[in-house]
PDB file of C-alpha atoms and ligand atoms in Angstrom:
ATOM      1  CA  MET L   1      44.161  -0.227   8.010  1.00 80.00           C
ATOM      2  CA  THR L   2      44.329  -3.256   5.261  1.00 94.00           C
ATOM      3  CA  ARG L   3      40.485  -4.394   4.063  1.00 98.00           C
ATOM      4  CA  ILE L   4      39.859  -7.658   4.689  1.00 98.00           C
ATOM      5  CA  VAL L   5      37.791  -9.555   2.081  1.00 98.00           C
ATOM      6  CA  HIS L   6      36.179 -13.181   2.120  1.00 98.00           C
ATOM      7  CA  VAL L   7      36.898 -15.227  -1.369  1.00 98.00           C
ATOM      8  CA  ASN L   8      35.549 -18.983  -1.276  1.00 98.00           C
ATOM      9  CA  GLY L   9      36.292 -19.121   2.635  1.00 97.00           C
ATOM     10  CA  ASP L  10      39.753 -17.064   2.630  1.00 98.00           C
ATOM     11  CA  GLU L  11      39.935 -14.301   4.407  1.00 98.00           C
ATOM     12  CA  LEU L  12      42.780 -12.113   2.388  1.00 98.00           C
ATOM     13  CA  ALA L  13      43.995  -8.652   2.440  1.00 98.00           C
ATOM     14  CA  GLU L  14      41.948  -7.101  -0.231  1.00 97.00           C
ATOM     15  CA  ASP L  15      45.001  -6.444  -2.527  1.00 97.00           C
ATOM     16  CA  GLN L  16      45.449 -10.609  -2.359  1.00 97.00           C
ATOM     17  CA  ALA L  17      41.743 -11.424  -2.850  1.00 97.00           C
ATOM     18  CA  LYS L  18      41.518 -12.499  -6.802  1.00 97.00           C
ATOM     19  CA  VAL L  19      38.790 -13.909  -8.817  1.00 98.00           C
ATOM     20  CA  SER L  20      39.215 -15.271 -12.369  1.00 98.00           C
ATOM     21  CA  VAL L  21      38.604 -13.528 -15.622  1.00 98.00           C
ATOM     22  CA  PHE L  22      36.870 -16.169 -16.914  1.00 98.00           C
ATOM     23  CA  ASP L  23      34.488 -16.180 -14.152  1.00 98.00           C
ATOM     24  CA  ARG L  24      30.748 -16.009 -15.095  1.00 98.00           C
ATOM     25  CA  GLY L  25      29.801 -12.858 -13.071  1.00 98.00           C
ATOM     26  CA  PHE L  26      32.638 -11.081 -14.865  1.00 98.00           C
ATOM     27  CA  LEU L  27      31.818 -12.216 -18.045  1.00 98.00           C
ATOM     28  CA  MET L  28      28.308 -12.686 -17.988  1.00 98.00           C
ATOM     29  CA  ALA L  29      27.062 -10.528 -15.076  1.00 98.00           C
ATOM     30  CA  ASP L  30      25.964 -14.208 -14.136  1.00 98.00           C
ATOM     31  CA  GLY L  31      25.676 -13.729  -9.731  1.00 98.00           C
ATOM     32  CA  VAL L  32      23.606 -12.436  -7.408  1.00 98.00           C
ATOM     33  CA  TYR L  33      24.221 -10.061  -4.315  1.00 98.00           C
ATOM     34  CA  GLU L  34      23.430  -8.828  -1.290  1.00 98.00           C
ATOM     35  CA  VAL L  35      23.823  -5.776   0.655  1.00 98.00           C
ATOM     36  CA  THR L  36      23.156  -5.541   4.787  1.00 98.00           C
ATOM     37  CA  SER L  37      23.857  -2.790   6.925  1.00 98.00           C
ATOM     38  CA  VAL L  38      25.305  -2.705   9.989  1.00 98.00           C
ATOM     39  CA  LEU L  39      24.518  -0.536  13.130  1.00 98.00           C
ATOM     40  CA  GLY L  40      26.496  -0.621  15.922  1.00 98.00           C
ATOM     41  CA  GLY L  41      28.109  -3.703  14.735  1.00 98.00           C
ATOM     42  CA  LYS L  42      25.335  -5.780  14.135  1.00 98.00           C
ATOM     43  CA  LEU L  43      23.837  -6.846  10.990  1.00 98.00           C
ATOM     44  CA  VAL L  44      20.220  -4.859  10.266  1.00 98.00           C
ATOM     45  CA  ASP L  45      17.473  -7.000   8.718  1.00 98.00           C
ATOM     46  CA  PHE L  46      19.633  -9.750   8.189  1.00 98.00           C
ATOM     47  CA  PRO L  47      17.186 -12.971   7.965  1.00 98.00           C
ATOM     48  CA  GLY L  48      15.204 -11.076   5.095  1.00 98.00           C
ATOM     49  CA  HIS L  49      18.280 -10.151   3.233  1.00 98.00           C
ATOM     50  CA  LEU L  50      19.550 -14.415   4.170  1.00 98.00           C
ATOM     51  CA  ALA L  51      16.252 -15.013   2.295  1.00 98.00           C
ATOM     52  CA  ARG L  52      16.003 -13.057  -0.640  1.00 98.00           C
ATOM     53  CA  LEU L  53      19.642 -14.275  -1.281  1.00 98.00           C
ATOM     54  CA  GLY L  54      18.477 -17.505  -1.494  1.00 98.00           C
ATOM     55  CA  ARG L  55      15.155 -16.528  -3.939  1.00 98.00           C
ATOM     56  CA  SER L  56      18.019 -15.068  -6.256  1.00 98.00           C
ATOM     57  CA  LEU L  57      20.185 -17.717  -6.071  1.00 98.00           C
ATOM     58  CA  GLY L  58      17.068 -20.630  -6.782  1.00 98.00           C
ATOM     59  CA  ALA L  59      16.148 -18.047  -9.853  1.00 98.00           C
ATOM     60  CA  LEU L  60      19.391 -18.402 -11.911  1.00 98.00           C
ATOM     61  CA  LYS L  61      19.751 -22.332 -10.480  1.00 98.00           C
ATOM     62  CA  ILE L  62      23.095 -21.647  -8.233  1.00 98.00           C
ATOM     63  CA  ALA L  63      23.129 -23.611  -5.398  1.00 97.00           C
ATOM     64  CA  ASN L  64      23.149 -21.559  -2.170  1.00 98.00           C
ATOM     65  CA  PRO L  65      26.909 -22.570  -1.136  1.00 98.00           C
ATOM     66  CA  HIS L  66      26.112 -21.896   2.401  1.00 98.00           C
ATOM     67  CA  THR L  67      23.512 -22.466   5.244  1.00 98.00           C
ATOM     68  CA  ASP L  68      22.122 -19.797   7.073  1.00 98.00           C
ATOM     69  CA  GLU L  69      24.222 -20.261   9.871  1.00 98.00           C
ATOM     70  CA  GLU L  70      27.469 -20.412   7.990  1.00 98.00           C
ATOM     71  CA  TRP L  71      26.245 -16.941   5.958  1.00 98.00           C
ATOM     72  CA  LEU L  72      25.663 -15.400   9.293  1.00 98.00           C
ATOM     73  CA  ALA L  73      29.362 -16.289  10.994  1.00 98.00           C
ATOM     74  CA  ILE L  74      30.859 -15.596   7.537  1.00 98.00           C
ATOM     75  CA  HIS L  75      29.211 -11.835   7.716  1.00 98.00           C
ATOM     76  CA  ARG L  76      29.939 -11.653  11.639  1.00 98.00           C
ATOM     77  CA  ARG L  77      33.333 -12.279  11.079  1.00 98.00           C
ATOM     78  CA  MET L  78      34.101  -9.872   8.223  1.00 98.00           C
ATOM     79  CA  VAL L  79      32.412  -7.001  10.223  1.00 98.00           C
ATOM     80  CA  GLU L  80      34.533  -8.317  13.031  1.00 98.00           C
ATOM     81  CA  SER L  81      38.017  -8.041  11.012  1.00 98.00           C
ATOM     82  CA  ASN L  82      37.486  -5.116   9.461  1.00 98.00           C
ATOM     83  CA  GLY L  83      36.063  -3.327  12.764  1.00 98.00           C
ATOM     84  CA  ILE L  84      32.782  -2.105  11.442  1.00 98.00           C
ATOM     85  CA  ASP L  85      30.248  -0.520  13.989  1.00 98.00           C
ATOM     86  CA  GLU L  86      28.671   1.191  10.652  1.00 98.00           C
ATOM     87  CA  GLY L  87      28.494   0.694   6.849  1.00 98.00           C
ATOM     88  CA  LEU L  88      27.790  -1.897   4.911  1.00 98.00           C
ATOM     89  CA  VAL L  89      28.676  -5.743   4.106  1.00 98.00           C
ATOM     90  CA  TYR L  90      28.284  -6.618   0.017  1.00 98.00           C
ATOM     91  CA  LEU L  91      28.141 -10.273  -0.592  1.00 98.00           C
ATOM     92  CA  GLN L  92      27.936 -11.590  -4.269  1.00 98.00           C
ATOM     93  CA  VAL L  93      27.664 -14.849  -5.461  1.00 99.00           C
ATOM     94  CA  THR L  94      28.171 -15.797  -8.680  1.00 98.00           C
ATOM     95  CA  ARG L  95      28.176 -19.067 -11.260  1.00 98.00           C
ATOM     96  CA  GLY L  96      31.723 -19.476 -10.703  1.00 98.00           C
ATOM     97  CA  ASN L  97      34.675 -19.941 -13.081  1.00 98.00           C
ATOM     98  CA  PRO L  98      34.263 -22.979 -15.942  1.00 98.00           C
ATOM     99  CA  GLY L  99      37.492 -21.898 -17.134  1.00 98.00           C
ATOM    100  CA  ASP L 100      35.859 -20.679 -20.415  1.00 98.00           C
ATOM    101  CA  ARG L 101      33.978 -18.404 -21.919  1.00 98.00           C
ATOM    102  CA  ASP L 102      30.568 -19.795 -23.147  1.00 98.00           C
ATOM    103  CA  PHE L 103      27.106 -18.492 -23.088  1.00 98.00           C
ATOM    104  CA  ALA L 104      25.830 -21.793 -21.985  1.00 98.00           C
ATOM    105  CA  TRP L 105      27.030 -22.985 -18.665  1.00 97.00           C
ATOM    106  CA  VAL L 106      28.605 -25.946 -16.958  1.00 95.00           C
ATOM    107  CA  GLU L 107      26.564 -27.621 -14.353  1.00 96.00           C
ATOM    108  CA  GLY L 108      28.428 -28.562 -11.203  1.00 95.00           C
ATOM    109  CA  VAL L 109      30.803 -25.626 -10.972  1.00 98.00           C
ATOM    110  CA  ALA L 110      31.462 -24.180  -7.827  1.00 98.00           C
ATOM    111  CA  PRO L 111      29.834 -21.004  -6.950  1.00 98.00           C
ATOM    112  CA  THR L 112      32.762 -18.304  -6.253  1.00 98.00           C
ATOM    113  CA  VAL L 113      31.981 -16.171  -3.157  1.00 98.00           C
ATOM    114  CA  VAL L 114      32.769 -12.426  -2.534  1.00 98.00           C
ATOM    115  CA  LEU L 115      32.089 -10.468   0.442  1.00 98.00           C
ATOM    116  CA  PHE L 116      33.496  -6.881   1.688  1.00 98.00           C
ATOM    117  CA  THR L 117      32.816  -4.633   4.126  1.00 98.00           C
ATOM    118  CA  GLN L 118      32.264  -0.788   3.660  1.00 98.00           C
ATOM    119  CA  SER L 119      32.472   1.360   6.236  1.00 98.00           C
ATOM    120  CA  LYS L 120      30.613   4.547   6.905  1.00 97.00           C
ATOM    121  CA  PRO L 121      30.719   6.034   9.980  1.00 97.00           C
ATOM    122  CA  GLY L 122      27.211   8.378  10.380  1.00 95.00           C
ATOM    123  CA  LEU L 123      25.601   6.093   7.960  1.00 96.00           C
ATOM    124  CA  ALA L 124      22.313   6.465  10.630  1.00 97.00           C
ATOM    125  CA  ASP L 125      22.677  10.193  11.171  1.00 96.00           C
ATOM    126  CA  SER L 126      23.686  11.484   7.682  1.00 94.00           C
ATOM    127  CA  PRO L 127      23.582  14.974   6.563  1.00 95.00           C
ATOM    128  CA  GLN L 128      21.927  13.824   3.757  1.00 96.00           C
ATOM    129  CA  ALA L 129      18.412  12.284   5.802  1.00 97.00           C
ATOM    130  CA  ARG L 130      18.120  15.723   7.545  1.00 97.00           C
ATOM    131  CA  ASP L 131      18.319  17.951   4.279  1.00 98.00           C
ATOM    132  CA  GLY L 132      16.355  15.489   1.944  1.00 98.00           C
ATOM    133  CA  ILE L 133      17.758  13.936  -2.219  1.00 98.00           C
ATOM    134  CA  ARG L 134      16.620  15.563  -5.286  1.00 98.00           C
ATOM    135  CA  VAL L 135      15.526  13.124  -7.899  1.00 98.00           C
ATOM    136  CA  ILE L 136      14.619  13.512 -11.162  1.00 98.00           C
ATOM    137  CA  MET L 137      12.610  10.688 -13.450  1.00 98.00           C
ATOM    138  CA  LEU L 138      14.224   8.644 -16.425  1.00 98.00           C
ATOM    139  CA  PRO L 139      12.889   5.611 -18.342  1.00 98.00           C
ATOM    140  CA  ASP L 140      13.783   1.924 -16.722  1.00 98.00           C
ATOM    141  CA  LEU L 141      15.737   0.511 -19.111  1.00 98.00           C
ATOM    142  CA  ARG L 142      16.352  -2.534 -16.707  1.00 98.00           C
ATOM    143  CA  TRP L 143      15.346  -6.213 -17.511  1.00 98.00           C
ATOM    144  CA  ARG L 144      12.281  -7.982 -16.713  1.00 97.00           C
ATOM    145  CA  ARG L 145      13.710  -9.431 -13.337  1.00 98.00           C
ATOM    146  CA  ARG L 146      13.836  -6.545 -10.709  1.00 98.00           C
ATOM    147  CA  ASP L 147      13.046  -9.111  -8.326  1.00 98.00           C
ATOM    148  CA  ILE L 148      16.254 -11.354  -8.907  1.00 98.00           C
ATOM    149  CA  LYS L 149      19.075  -9.327  -7.396  1.00 98.00           C
ATOM    150  CA  THR L 150      21.195  -9.707  -9.679  1.00 98.00           C
ATOM    151  CA  VAL L 151      24.913  -7.526 -10.840  1.00 98.00           C
ATOM    152  CA  GLN L 152      24.074  -6.479 -13.569  1.00 98.00           C
ATOM    153  CA  LEU L 153      23.609  -3.210 -12.506  1.00 98.00           C
ATOM    154  CA  LEU L 154      24.762  -1.191 -16.157  1.00 98.00           C
ATOM    155  CA  ALA L 155      20.918   0.125 -16.391  1.00 98.00           C
ATOM    156  CA  PRO L 156      20.648   2.086 -12.584  1.00 98.00           C
ATOM    157  CA  SER L 157      23.726   2.711 -13.553  1.00 98.00           C
ATOM    158  CA  LEU L 158      23.798   4.823 -16.110  1.00 98.00           C
ATOM    159  CA  ALA L 159      20.324   6.475 -14.895  1.00 98.00           C
ATOM    160  CA  LYS L 160      22.159   7.368 -11.657  1.00 98.00           C
ATOM    161  CA  MET L 161      25.039   9.539 -13.547  1.00 98.00           C
ATOM    162  CA  GLU L 162      22.270  10.850 -15.875  1.00 98.00           C
ATOM    163  CA  ALA L 163      20.843  11.742 -12.289  1.00 98.00           C
ATOM    164  CA  LYS L 164      24.264  13.491 -11.415  1.00 98.00           C
ATOM    165  CA  ALA L 165      24.354  15.280 -14.436  1.00 98.00           C
ATOM    166  CA  GLN L 166      21.417  17.021 -13.897  1.00 98.00           C
ATOM    167  CA  GLY L 167      22.260  18.207 -10.575  1.00 98.00           C
ATOM    168  CA  ALA L 168      19.939  15.403  -9.032  1.00 98.00           C
ATOM    169  CA  ASP L 169      20.931  12.947  -5.941  1.00 98.00           C
ATOM    170  CA  ASP L 170      19.098   9.920  -7.885  1.00 98.00           C
ATOM    171  CA  ALA L 171      16.698   8.727 -10.335  1.00 98.00           C
ATOM    172  CA  TRP L 172      12.990   7.452 -10.074  1.00 98.00           C
ATOM    173  CA  LEU L 173      12.404   5.088 -13.704  1.00 98.00           C
ATOM    174  CA  ILE L 174       9.375   4.799 -15.362  1.00 98.00           C
ATOM    175  CA  GLU L 175       7.749   2.133 -17.353  1.00 98.00           C
ATOM    176  CA  GLU L 176       4.592   2.386 -19.056  1.00 98.00           C
ATOM    177  CA  GLY L 177       4.202   5.508 -17.701  1.00 98.00           C
ATOM    178  CA  VAL L 178       4.348   4.199 -13.877  1.00 98.00           C
ATOM    179  CA  ILE L 179       7.342   4.505 -11.407  1.00 98.00           C
ATOM    180  CA  THR L 180       8.690   0.909 -10.823  1.00 98.00           C
ATOM    181  CA  GLU L 181      11.431   2.055  -8.389  1.00 98.00           C
ATOM    182  CA  GLY L 182      14.386   4.409  -7.558  1.00 98.00           C
ATOM    183  CA  THR L 183      18.054   3.061  -9.048  1.00 98.00           C
ATOM    184  CA  SER L 184      18.979   1.310  -6.061  1.00 98.00           C
ATOM    185  CA  ASN L 185      15.972   1.862  -3.551  1.00 98.00           C
ATOM    186  CA  ASN L 186      12.180   1.334  -3.315  1.00 98.00           C
ATOM    187  CA  ALA L 187       9.963   4.487  -4.348  1.00 98.00           C
ATOM    188  CA  TRP L 188       7.490   5.896  -2.135  1.00 98.00           C
ATOM    189  CA  ILE L 189       5.125   8.939  -1.881  1.00 98.00           C
ATOM    190  CA  VAL L 190       2.639  10.572   0.608  1.00 98.00           C
ATOM    191  CA  LYS L 191      -0.760  12.482  -0.028  1.00 97.00           C
ATOM    192  CA  ASP L 192      -3.716  13.348   2.337  1.00 97.00           C
ATOM    193  CA  GLY L 193      -1.977  11.270   4.567  1.00 95.00           C
ATOM    194  CA  ARG L 194      -2.006   7.935   3.107  1.00 97.00           C
ATOM    195  CA  ILE L 195       1.120   6.332   2.232  1.00 98.00           C
ATOM    196  CA  VAL L 196       1.948   5.012  -1.813  1.00 98.00           C
ATOM    197  CA  THR L 197       4.494   2.480  -2.747  1.00 98.00           C
ATOM    198  CA  ARG L 198       4.414  -0.040  -5.869  1.00 98.00           C
ATOM    199  CA  GLY L 199       3.383  -3.840  -5.491  1.00 98.00           C
ATOM    200  CA  LEU L 200       5.545  -6.701  -5.740  1.00 98.00           C
ATOM    201  CA  SER L 201       5.976  -8.143  -8.431  1.00 98.00           C
ATOM    202  CA  THR L 202       8.783  -9.169 -10.707  1.00 98.00           C
ATOM    203  CA  ASP L 203       8.739  -5.375 -12.140  1.00 98.00           C
ATOM    204  CA  ILE L 204      10.828  -4.415  -8.738  1.00 98.00           C
ATOM    205  CA  LEU L 205      13.003  -5.662  -6.608  1.00 98.00           C
ATOM    206  CA  HIS L 206      11.745  -6.708  -3.229  1.00 98.00           C
ATOM    207  CA  GLY L 207      13.111  -4.359  -0.954  1.00 98.00           C
ATOM    208  CA  ILE L 208      13.894  -6.106   2.479  1.00 98.00           C
ATOM    209  CA  THR L 209      13.817  -2.352   4.107  1.00 98.00           C
ATOM    210  CA  ARG L 210      10.267  -1.915   2.318  1.00 98.00           C
ATOM    211  CA  ALA L 211       9.045  -5.139   4.050  1.00 98.00           C
ATOM    212  CA  ALA L 212      10.317  -3.729   7.256  1.00 98.00           C
ATOM    213  CA  VAL L 213       8.974  -0.382   7.025  1.00 98.00           C
ATOM    214  CA  MET L 214       5.021  -1.592   5.669  1.00 98.00           C
ATOM    215  CA  ARG L 215       5.106  -3.690   8.738  1.00 98.00           C
ATOM    216  CA  LEU L 216       5.966  -0.375  11.282  1.00 98.00           C
ATOM    217  CA  ALA L 217       3.657   1.600   9.035  1.00 98.00           C
ATOM    218  CA  ALA L 218       0.881  -0.702  10.080  1.00 97.00           C
ATOM    219  CA  GLU L 219       1.673  -0.858  13.847  1.00 97.00           C
ATOM    220  CA  ALA L 220       2.009   2.755  13.877  1.00 97.00           C
ATOM    221  CA  GLN L 221      -2.058   2.455  12.374  1.00 97.00           C
ATOM    222  CA  MET L 222      -0.501   4.689   8.990  1.00 97.00           C
ATOM    223  CA  THR L 223      -2.192   3.425   5.990  1.00 95.00           C
ATOM    224  CA  VAL L 224       0.241   2.002   3.058  1.00 97.00           C
ATOM    225  CA  GLU L 225      -1.613   1.590  -0.207  1.00 98.00           C
ATOM    226  CA  GLU L 226       0.341  -0.589  -2.760  1.00 98.00           C
ATOM    227  CA  ARG L 227      -0.279  -0.077  -6.074  1.00 98.00           C
ATOM    228  CA  GLY L 228       1.659   1.760  -9.217  1.00 98.00           C
ATOM    229  CA  PHE L 229       1.524   5.795  -9.186  1.00 98.00           C
ATOM    230  CA  THR L 230       2.369   8.259 -11.826  1.00 98.00           C
ATOM    231  CA  PRO L 231       5.201  10.472 -12.363  1.00 98.00           C
ATOM    232  CA  GLU L 232       2.010  13.462 -12.363  1.00 97.00           C
ATOM    233  CA  GLU L 233       0.768  12.005  -8.688  1.00 97.00           C
ATOM    234  CA  ALA L 234       4.692  12.067  -7.275  1.00 98.00           C
ATOM    235  CA  ARG L 235       4.888  15.498  -8.527  1.00 97.00           C
ATOM    236  CA  ALA L 236       1.740  16.641  -6.425  1.00 97.00           C
ATOM    237  CA  ALA L 237       2.336  14.665  -3.631  1.00 98.00           C
ATOM    238  CA  ASP L 238       3.141  16.207  -0.039  1.00 97.00           C
ATOM    239  CA  GLU L 239       5.855  13.508   0.535  1.00 98.00           C
ATOM    240  CA  ALA L 240       7.847  11.064  -0.723  1.00 98.00           C
ATOM    241  CA  PHE L 241      11.170   9.349  -0.009  1.00 98.00           C
ATOM    242  CA  VAL L 242      13.087   5.994  -0.790  1.00 98.00           C
ATOM    243  CA  THR L 243      13.654   2.993   1.315  1.00 98.00           C
ATOM    244  CA  SER L 244      16.999   0.565   1.291  1.00 98.00           C
ATOM    245  CA  ALA L 245      19.230  -1.541   2.914  1.00 98.00           C
ATOM    246  CA  SER L 246      22.386   2.013   2.943  1.00 96.00           C
ATOM    247  CA  ALA L 247      19.768   4.633   2.972  1.00 98.00           C
ATOM    248  CA  PHE L 248      16.858   3.510   5.374  1.00 98.00           C
ATOM    249  CA  VAL L 249      14.290   5.622   4.957  1.00 98.00           C
ATOM    250  CA  MET L 250      15.469   8.920   2.843  1.00 98.00           C
ATOM    251  CA  PRO L 251      13.341  11.869   2.178  1.00 98.00           C
ATOM    252  CA  VAL L 252      13.043  13.329  -1.243  1.00 98.00           C
ATOM    253  CA  VAL L 253      12.362  16.589  -1.173  1.00 98.00           C
ATOM    254  CA  GLU L 254      12.363  17.838  -4.879  1.00 98.00           C
ATOM    255  CA  ILE L 255      10.834  15.729  -7.873  1.00 98.00           C
ATOM    256  CA  ASP L 256      11.991  16.816 -11.359  1.00 97.00           C
ATOM    257  CA  GLY L 257      13.248  19.519  -9.928  1.00 96.00           C
ATOM    258  CA  ALA L 258       9.956  20.964  -8.403  1.00 94.00           C
ATOM    259  CA  ARG L 259      10.345  20.905  -4.402  1.00 96.00           C
ATOM    260  CA  LEU L 260       7.580  18.896  -2.030  1.00 97.00           C
ATOM    261  CA  GLY L 261       5.606  21.082   0.383  1.00 92.00           C
ATOM    262  CA  ASP L 262       8.014  23.221   1.733  1.00 95.00           C
ATOM    263  CA  GLY L 263      11.660  21.922   0.028  1.00 96.00           C
ATOM    264  CA  ARG L 264      12.032  19.962   3.941  1.00 97.00           C
ATOM    265  CA  PRO L 265      11.425  16.240   4.629  1.00 98.00           C
ATOM    266  CA  GLY L 266       8.340  15.789   5.319  1.00 97.00           C
ATOM    267  CA  PRO L 267       6.454  14.156   9.234  1.00 98.00           C
ATOM    268  CA  VAL L 268       5.765  11.417   7.683  1.00 98.00           C
ATOM    269  CA  ALA L 269       9.492  10.043   6.483  1.00 98.00           C
ATOM    270  CA  ARG L 270      10.818  11.623   9.694  1.00 98.00           C
ATOM    271  CA  ARG L 271       8.967   9.402  12.031  1.00 98.00           C
ATOM    272  CA  LEU L 272       9.327   6.422   9.705  1.00 98.00           C
ATOM    273  CA  ARG L 273      12.985   6.773   9.333  1.00 98.00           C
ATOM    274  CA  GLU L 274      13.003   7.390  13.046  1.00 98.00           C
ATOM    275  CA  ILE L 275      11.157   4.102  13.755  1.00 98.00           C
ATOM    276  CA  TYR L 276      12.648   2.602  11.032  1.00 98.00           C
ATOM    277  CA  LEU L 277      16.337   3.223  12.955  1.00 98.00           C
ATOM    278  CA  GLU L 278      14.676   2.082  16.527  1.00 98.00           C
ATOM    279  CA  ASP L 279      13.820  -1.118  14.825  1.00 98.00           C
ATOM    280  CA  ALA L 280      16.817  -2.140  12.966  1.00 98.00           C
ATOM    281  CA  ARG L 281      19.213  -1.364  16.049  1.00 98.00           C
ATOM    282  CA  ALA L 282      16.721  -3.281  18.135  1.00 98.00           C
ATOM    283  CA  SER L 283      16.366  -6.357  15.913  1.00 98.00           C
ATOM    284  CA  ALA L 284      20.181  -6.774  14.623  1.00 98.00           C
ATOM    285  CA  LEU L 285      22.046  -9.802  14.762  1.00 98.00           C
TER     286      LEU L 285
HETATM  287  N1  PDD P 301      20.448  -1.917  -3.506  1.00 90.56           N
HETATM  288  N2  PDD P 301      14.991  -1.597  -5.876  1.00 90.56           N
HETATM  289  C1  PDD P 301      16.352  -1.680  -6.188  1.00 90.56           C
HETATM  290  C2  PDD P 301      16.588  -1.893  -7.515  1.00 90.56           C
HETATM  291  C3  PDD P 301      17.683  -2.109  -5.405  1.00 90.56           C
HETATM  292  O1  PDD P 301      19.204  -2.112  -5.873  1.00 90.56           O
HETATM  293  C4  PDD P 301      17.530  -1.702  -3.342  1.00 90.56           C
HETATM  294  C5  PDD P 301      18.728  -2.081  -2.747  1.00 90.56           C
HETATM  295  C6  PDD P 301      16.355  -1.552  -3.080  1.00 90.56           C
HETATM  296  C7  PDD P 301      15.947  -1.852  -1.522  1.00 90.56           C
HETATM  297  O2  PDD P 301      16.398  -3.476  -1.343  1.00 90.56           O
HETATM  298  P1  PDD P 301      16.848  -3.181  -0.175  1.00 90.56           P
HETATM  299  O3  PDD P 301      15.747  -2.662   1.018  1.00 90.56           O
HETATM  300  O4  PDD P 301      16.534  -4.914   0.321  1.00 90.56           O
HETATM  301  O5  PDD P 301      18.123  -2.498   0.231  1.00 90.56           O
HETATM  302  C8  PDD P 301      16.018  -1.252  -4.188  1.00 90.56           C
HETATM  303  C9  PDD P 301      21.573  -1.856  -2.465  1.00 90.56           C
HETATM  304  C10 PDD P 301      21.452  -1.180  -1.173  1.00 90.56           C
HETATM  305  C11 PDD P 301      22.418  -1.645  -3.685  1.00 90.56           C
HETATM  306  O6  PDD P 301      22.874  -1.692  -4.425  1.00 90.56           O
HETATM  307  O7  PDD P 301      23.315  -1.085  -2.961  1.00 90.56           O
END
């Protein structure tokens, strides 16, 4: 089945979907994105993703090209046209094509809108979640506005490749001796029953999954501390996990080559994954 891609209001076969070489998304990484997971053909945490899209666009002074209702309809059409049961919808909005390259942008150019889907059967019941993942620590080389979900992803891509080269699955990024987040997820540890994750600021992406897990942990009477933690603390933790729209709650079983606990996903991470998935399915649109 040919994948159907959305480009500026048109739904096209993927080999017909085209964007100009002068698009500022291509030349300058001048654009933002969202990734929404799909479970049972429905969009997970969708209002949160739309709200963050609005904030990212606002921070870059790109006009939001659609209303919330229009975004929902476009997403639903993508899910339907591509027959997605479990997977992801990727959305990107760039500052558009001014017709030439210049650092200064031209006001009033229409943003470019692209959406595509990724079918991922077994996303919720993933073998990786049963076994857990291994992470290493690397320096955080990204710019200082990580709260804006921009498409400039070279630093995290390089970190991910370095992690793989070292036999791990992912990297946690360190700045000034403290972990900021994973390459494409928020980082959490558990010690003596207390759950720790970095507080919100411009240093990290304000994860939509993170927000849901914070709420669900509080409802389950679990204690969450929002503060930075060091690599030493992480290596000495009882458990660790990451959160993101594509991984949900993913247990971490090894940090810098050292096993956490018995090397199996811990009870807190397993419980939070279960509660999260249940809530995600129930509230999906
Ligand atoms: N990444 N931190 C970073 C740097 C991220 O790229 C992501 C998401 C997150 C988690 O945010 P959320 O829970 O809203 O997905 C945190 C997406 C999934 C990606 O780039 O594919």
